Amino acid sequence: MFRRCVLALLAVSSAAAAACGTCGEPGCPNCDHVDFGSCGNACCKLTLKVDLDATVATAALNASIHDGGPDGNYAARPTDEGTSGFADLRPYNVSAQFIGQAWHTTSGAARYNDTVDMNVASLGDGSIVKFFSLSLVGGALGDAGQNFKNIVALAQDAFGDDVALEHADESCPEPGR
């Protein structure tokens, strides 16, 4: 009986850690890339190459966002084209085929909002997803790693845990930089 209780507690705590969406909560992963206002406010810009067609990659991201993302706190934003989450740019013959936006709201007393912008473009046999997350509170000098986490969590939810995100600039640097 004791062993079953311990295993059940481990399963619950493991699920809670996986669903943690707010940096600063105990045991919350992917919060080690703190940004100190590199964009004039706390932000993070990362890219990801995926072995999926741009349409399929966009559908995976949009499905995650419309389901609330991995922690239930992502919300699709309306686009200028009248859609929710992502807009189809293919009729305009521009470099990205899709462009999208989501808001992430942290848990806890503060309930901070961050915007996650994305564009998806074809790249050979797959596509490249460009992510940009920005803290929406003015004067956000440090984000405790939240903008990096917003992107990593969404990318993992849409494409699996083995995503290889790359830094696009000096924002949300590697720990110790």
PDB file of C-alpha atoms in Angstrom:
ATOM      1  CA  MET A   1       0.000   0.000   0.000  1.00  0.00           C
ATOM      2  CA  PHE A   2       2.792   2.440   0.973  1.00  0.00           C
ATOM      3  CA  ARG A   3       4.609   1.736  -2.300  1.00  0.00           C
ATOM      4  CA  ARG A   4       1.448   2.495  -4.323  1.00  0.00           C
ATOM      5  CA  CYS A   5       0.984   5.789  -2.455  1.00  0.00           C
ATOM      6  CA  VAL A   6       4.591   6.798  -3.112  1.00  0.00           C
ATOM      7  CA  LEU A   7       4.272   5.925  -6.796  1.00  0.00           C
ATOM      8  CA  ALA A   8       1.013   7.873  -7.031  1.00  0.00           C
ATOM      9  CA  LEU A   9       2.637  10.900  -5.376  1.00  0.00           C
ATOM     10  CA  LEU A  10       5.602  10.696  -7.754  1.00  0.00           C
ATOM     11  CA  ALA A  11       3.246  10.552 -10.731  1.00  0.00           C
ATOM     12  CA  VAL A  12       1.279  13.563  -9.490  1.00  0.00           C
ATOM     13  CA  SER A  13       4.402  15.629  -8.722  1.00  0.00           C
ATOM     14  CA  SER A  14       5.951  14.655 -12.049  1.00  0.00           C
ATOM     15  CA  ALA A  15       2.791  15.735 -13.906  1.00  0.00           C
ATOM     16  CA  ALA A  16       2.707  18.996 -11.961  1.00  0.00           C
ATOM     17  CA  ALA A  17       6.338  19.741 -12.835  1.00  0.00           C
ATOM     18  CA  ALA A  18       5.698  18.990 -16.507  1.00  0.00           C
ATOM     19  CA  ALA A  19       2.716  21.334 -16.550  1.00  0.00           C
ATOM     20  CA  CYS A  20       4.457  24.140 -14.647  1.00  0.00           C
ATOM     21  CA  GLY A  21       4.059  27.247 -16.758  1.00  0.00           C
ATOM     22  CA  THR A  22       5.455  29.942 -14.481  1.00  0.00           C
ATOM     23  CA  CYS A  23       9.109  30.534 -13.692  1.00  0.00           C
ATOM     24  CA  GLY A  24       9.664  31.091 -10.011  1.00  0.00           C
ATOM     25  CA  GLU A  25       7.427  28.196  -8.978  1.00  0.00           C
ATOM     26  CA  PRO A  26       9.386  25.437  -7.210  1.00  0.00           C
ATOM     27  CA  GLY A  27      10.750  22.806  -9.590  1.00  0.00           C
ATOM     28  CA  CYS A  28       9.586  24.591 -12.731  1.00  0.00           C
ATOM     29  CA  PRO A  29      11.856  23.546 -15.657  1.00  0.00           C
ATOM     30  CA  ASN A  30      13.388  25.651 -18.463  1.00  0.00           C
ATOM     31  CA  CYS A  31      13.674  28.848 -16.412  1.00  0.00           C
ATOM     32  CA  ASP A  32      17.452  29.216 -16.616  1.00  0.00           C
ATOM     33  CA  HIS A  33      17.674  31.579 -19.630  1.00  0.00           C
ATOM     34  CA  VAL A  34      16.948  34.874 -17.875  1.00  0.00           C
ATOM     35  CA  ASP A  35      16.694  37.965 -20.044  1.00  0.00           C
ATOM     36  CA  PHE A  36      17.552  41.380 -18.607  1.00  0.00           C
ATOM     37  CA  GLY A  37      15.776  43.745 -20.971  1.00  0.00           C
ATOM     38  CA  SER A  38      17.745  42.959 -24.146  1.00  0.00           C
ATOM     39  CA  CYS A  39      14.830  44.150 -26.312  1.00  0.00           C
ATOM     40  CA  GLY A  40      14.136  47.254 -24.253  1.00  0.00           C
ATOM     41  CA  ASN A  41      12.075  44.889 -22.125  1.00  0.00           C
ATOM     42  CA  ALA A  42      12.529  41.232 -21.209  1.00  0.00           C
ATOM     43  CA  CYS A  43      12.239  39.016 -24.297  1.00  0.00           C
ATOM     44  CA  CYS A  44      13.463  35.897 -26.079  1.00  0.00           C
ATOM     45  CA  LYS A  45      13.979  35.134 -29.767  1.00  0.00           C
ATOM     46  CA  LEU A  46      14.568  31.536 -30.867  1.00  0.00           C
ATOM     47  CA  THR A  47      14.309  29.545 -34.097  1.00  0.00           C
ATOM     48  CA  LEU A  48      13.450  25.906 -34.669  1.00  0.00           C
ATOM     49  CA  LYS A  49      13.862  23.727 -37.747  1.00  0.00           C
ATOM     50  CA  VAL A  50      11.272  20.967 -37.988  1.00  0.00           C
ATOM     51  CA  ASP A  51      10.881  18.085 -40.432  1.00  0.00           C
ATOM     52  CA  LEU A  52       7.311  19.071 -41.186  1.00  0.00           C
ATOM     53  CA  ASP A  53       5.733  21.003 -44.011  1.00  0.00           C
ATOM     54  CA  ALA A  54       4.927  24.602 -42.975  1.00  0.00           C
ATOM     55  CA  THR A  55       1.190  23.871 -43.073  1.00  0.00           C
ATOM     56  CA  VAL A  56       1.549  20.845 -40.771  1.00  0.00           C
ATOM     57  CA  ALA A  57       3.936  22.677 -38.405  1.00  0.00           C
ATOM     58  CA  THR A  58       1.514  25.598 -38.169  1.00  0.00           C
ATOM     59  CA  ALA A  59      -1.418  23.263 -37.518  1.00  0.00           C
ATOM     60  CA  ALA A  60       0.521  21.611 -34.658  1.00  0.00           C
ATOM     61  CA  LEU A  61       1.303  24.968 -33.044  1.00  0.00           C
ATOM     62  CA  ASN A  62      -2.236  26.257 -33.546  1.00  0.00           C
ATOM     63  CA  ALA A  63      -3.747  23.086 -32.060  1.00  0.00           C
ATOM     64  CA  SER A  64      -1.537  23.405 -28.983  1.00  0.00           C
ATOM     65  CA  ILE A  65      -2.414  27.070 -28.526  1.00  0.00           C
ATOM     66  CA  HIS A  66      -6.154  26.519 -29.012  1.00  0.00           C
ATOM     67  CA  ASP A  67      -5.981  23.740 -26.396  1.00  0.00           C
ATOM     68  CA  GLY A  68      -4.409  26.210 -23.940  1.00  0.00           C
ATOM     69  CA  GLY A  69      -0.852  25.010 -24.497  1.00  0.00           C
ATOM     70  CA  PRO A  70       1.006  22.698 -22.153  1.00  0.00           C
ATOM     71  CA  ASP A  71      -0.051  24.528 -18.977  1.00  0.00           C
ATOM     72  CA  GLY A  72      -3.523  25.653 -20.055  1.00  0.00           C
ATOM     73  CA  ASN A  73      -2.528  29.341 -19.995  1.00  0.00           C
ATOM     74  CA  TYR A  74      -1.900  30.043 -23.698  1.00  0.00           C
ATOM     75  CA  ALA A  75      -4.589  31.847 -25.674  1.00  0.00           C
ATOM     76  CA  ALA A  76      -4.759  32.341 -29.437  1.00  0.00           C
ATOM     77  CA  ARG A  77      -4.944  35.962 -30.508  1.00  0.00           C
ATOM     78  CA  PRO A  78      -7.055  37.289 -33.385  1.00  0.00           C
ATOM     79  CA  THR A  79      -5.106  38.091 -36.542  1.00  0.00           C
ATOM     80  CA  ASP A  80      -5.578  41.007 -38.903  1.00  0.00           C
ATOM     81  CA  GLU A  81      -6.752  38.471 -41.474  1.00  0.00           C
ATOM     82  CA  GLY A  82      -9.712  37.558 -39.258  1.00  0.00           C
ATOM     83  CA  THR A  83      -8.469  34.179 -38.043  1.00  0.00           C
ATOM     84  CA  SER A  84      -7.509  33.037 -34.556  1.00  0.00           C
ATOM     85  CA  GLY A  85      -3.928  32.071 -33.742  1.00  0.00           C
ATOM     86  CA  PHE A  86      -2.366  31.971 -37.206  1.00  0.00           C
ATOM     87  CA  ALA A  87      -2.930  33.728 -40.501  1.00  0.00           C
ATOM     88  CA  ASP A  88      -2.176  32.227 -43.916  1.00  0.00           C
ATOM     89  CA  LEU A  89       0.246  34.514 -45.767  1.00  0.00           C
ATOM     90  CA  ARG A  90       0.667  32.332 -48.869  1.00  0.00           C
ATOM     91  CA  PRO A  91      -1.608  34.530 -51.024  1.00  0.00           C
ATOM     92  CA  TYR A  92       0.778  37.455 -50.439  1.00  0.00           C
ATOM     93  CA  ASN A  93       3.900  35.695 -51.761  1.00  0.00           C
ATOM     94  CA  VAL A  94       6.106  36.714 -48.807  1.00  0.00           C
ATOM     95  CA  SER A  95       8.920  34.759 -47.140  1.00  0.00           C
ATOM     96  CA  ALA A  96       6.827  33.299 -44.294  1.00  0.00           C
ATOM     97  CA  GLN A  97       3.786  31.190 -45.137  1.00  0.00           C
ATOM     98  CA  PHE A  98       2.103  31.667 -41.756  1.00  0.00           C
ATOM     99  CA  ILE A  99       2.214  34.227 -38.956  1.00  0.00           C
ATOM    100  CA  GLY A 100       0.681  33.851 -35.539  1.00  0.00           C
ATOM    101  CA  GLN A 101       0.345  35.142 -32.021  1.00  0.00           C
ATOM    102  CA  ALA A 102      -0.580  33.812 -28.601  1.00  0.00           C
ATOM    103  CA  TRP A 103      -0.687  35.255 -25.132  1.00  0.00           C
ATOM    104  CA  HIS A 104       0.675  33.347 -22.176  1.00  0.00           C
ATOM    105  CA  THR A 105      -0.549  34.233 -18.695  1.00  0.00           C
ATOM    106  CA  THR A 106       1.537  33.164 -15.721  1.00  0.00           C
ATOM    107  CA  SER A 107      -0.039  31.594 -12.673  1.00  0.00           C
ATOM    108  CA  GLY A 108       0.325  32.962  -9.162  1.00  0.00           C
ATOM    109  CA  ALA A 109      -0.704  36.293  -7.717  1.00  0.00           C
ATOM    110  CA  ALA A 110       0.883  38.547 -10.360  1.00  0.00           C
ATOM    111  CA  ARG A 111      -0.685  36.899 -13.466  1.00  0.00           C
ATOM    112  CA  TYR A 112       1.792  38.441 -15.927  1.00  0.00           C
ATOM    113  CA  ASN A 113       1.013  38.353 -19.641  1.00  0.00           C
ATOM    114  CA  ASP A 114       3.579  37.670 -22.340  1.00  0.00           C
ATOM    115  CA  THR A 115       3.065  37.752 -26.091  1.00  0.00           C
ATOM    116  CA  VAL A 116       4.494  34.934 -28.205  1.00  0.00           C
ATOM    117  CA  ASP A 117       4.814  35.831 -31.892  1.00  0.00           C
ATOM    118  CA  MET A 118       5.615  33.163 -34.485  1.00  0.00           C
ATOM    119  CA  ASN A 119       6.183  32.843 -38.178  1.00  0.00           C
ATOM    120  CA  VAL A 120       6.556  29.628 -40.123  1.00  0.00           C
ATOM    121  CA  ALA A 121       8.357  29.340 -43.464  1.00  0.00           C
ATOM    122  CA  SER A 122       9.174  26.445 -45.765  1.00  0.00           C
ATOM    123  CA  LEU A 123      12.786  25.302 -45.615  1.00  0.00           C
ATOM    124  CA  GLY A 124      13.810  22.464 -47.922  1.00  0.00           C
ATOM    125  CA  ASP A 125      12.018  19.304 -46.784  1.00  0.00           C
ATOM    126  CA  GLY A 126      10.688  20.949 -43.640  1.00  0.00           C
ATOM    127  CA  SER A 127      10.133  24.377 -42.210  1.00  0.00           C
ATOM    128  CA  ILE A 128      11.625  26.909 -39.841  1.00  0.00           C
ATOM    129  CA  VAL A 129       9.643  28.412 -36.998  1.00  0.00           C
ATOM    130  CA  LYS A 130      10.734  31.769 -35.647  1.00  0.00           C
ATOM    131  CA  PHE A 131       9.541  32.532 -32.123  1.00  0.00           C
ATOM    132  CA  PHE A 132       9.615  35.829 -30.239  1.00  0.00           C
ATOM    133  CA  SER A 133       8.287  36.177 -26.682  1.00  0.00           C
ATOM    134  CA  LEU A 134       7.997  39.571 -24.988  1.00  0.00           C
ATOM    135  CA  SER A 135       6.985  40.463 -21.438  1.00  0.00           C
ATOM    136  CA  LEU A 136       3.980  42.776 -21.632  1.00  0.00           C
ATOM    137  CA  VAL A 137       4.607  44.630 -18.389  1.00  0.00           C
ATOM    138  CA  GLY A 138       6.625  47.789 -18.988  1.00  0.00           C
ATOM    139  CA  GLY A 139      10.030  47.938 -17.363  1.00  0.00           C
ATOM    140  CA  ALA A 140      10.506  44.162 -17.180  1.00  0.00           C
ATOM    141  CA  LEU A 141      14.243  44.184 -16.590  1.00  0.00           C
ATOM    142  CA  GLY A 142      14.387  40.498 -15.622  1.00  0.00           C
ATOM    143  CA  ASP A 143      11.902  37.806 -16.583  1.00  0.00           C
ATOM    144  CA  ALA A 144      13.205  34.912 -14.415  1.00  0.00           C
ATOM    145  CA  GLY A 145      13.523  32.968 -17.696  1.00  0.00           C
ATOM    146  CA  GLN A 146       9.790  33.169 -18.471  1.00  0.00           C
ATOM    147  CA  ASN A 147      10.074  34.220 -22.134  1.00  0.00           C
ATOM    148  CA  PHE A 148      12.449  31.331 -22.899  1.00  0.00           C
ATOM    149  CA  LYS A 149      10.104  28.966 -21.077  1.00  0.00           C
ATOM    150  CA  ASN A 150       7.071  30.250 -23.019  1.00  0.00           C
ATOM    151  CA  ILE A 151       8.742  29.250 -26.293  1.00  0.00           C
ATOM    152  CA  VAL A 152      10.276  25.946 -25.147  1.00  0.00           C
ATOM    153  CA  ALA A 153       7.028  24.720 -23.587  1.00  0.00           C
ATOM    154  CA  LEU A 154       4.972  25.564 -26.680  1.00  0.00           C
ATOM    155  CA  ALA A 155       7.531  24.042 -29.077  1.00  0.00           C
ATOM    156  CA  GLN A 156       7.728  20.837 -27.020  1.00  0.00           C
ATOM    157  CA  ASP A 157       3.947  20.588 -26.800  1.00  0.00           C
ATOM    158  CA  ALA A 158       3.603  20.977 -30.576  1.00  0.00           C
ATOM    159  CA  PHE A 159       6.661  19.003 -31.770  1.00  0.00           C
ATOM    160  CA  GLY A 160       7.844  16.747 -28.924  1.00  0.00           C
ATOM    161  CA  ASP A 161      10.458  16.995 -26.200  1.00  0.00           C
ATOM    162  CA  ASP A 162      13.508  16.721 -28.484  1.00  0.00           C
ATOM    163  CA  VAL A 163      13.230  20.161 -30.065  1.00  0.00           C
ATOM    164  CA  ALA A 164      16.537  21.849 -30.933  1.00  0.00           C
ATOM    165  CA  LEU A 165      15.830  25.535 -30.497  1.00  0.00           C
ATOM    166  CA  GLU A 166      18.567  27.966 -31.534  1.00  0.00           C
ATOM    167  CA  HIS A 167      19.185  31.481 -30.283  1.00  0.00           C
ATOM    168  CA  ALA A 168      18.469  34.085 -32.964  1.00  0.00           C
ATOM    169  CA  ASP A 169      20.154  36.956 -31.106  1.00  0.00           C
ATOM    170  CA  GLU A 170      21.557  37.857 -27.662  1.00  0.00           C
ATOM    171  CA  SER A 171      18.206  37.663 -25.883  1.00  0.00           C
ATOM    172  CA  CYS A 172      17.523  34.999 -23.212  1.00  0.00           C
ATOM    173  CA  PRO A 173      21.175  33.915 -23.148  1.00  0.00           C
ATOM    174  CA  GLU A 174      22.557  30.568 -22.068  1.00  0.00           C
ATOM    175  CA  PRO A 175      22.999  30.362 -18.295  1.00  0.00           C
ATOM    176  CA  GLY A 176      26.216  31.993 -17.132  1.00  0.00           C
ATOM    177  CA  ARG A 177      26.440  34.441 -20.054  1.00  0.00           C
TER     178      ARG A 177
END
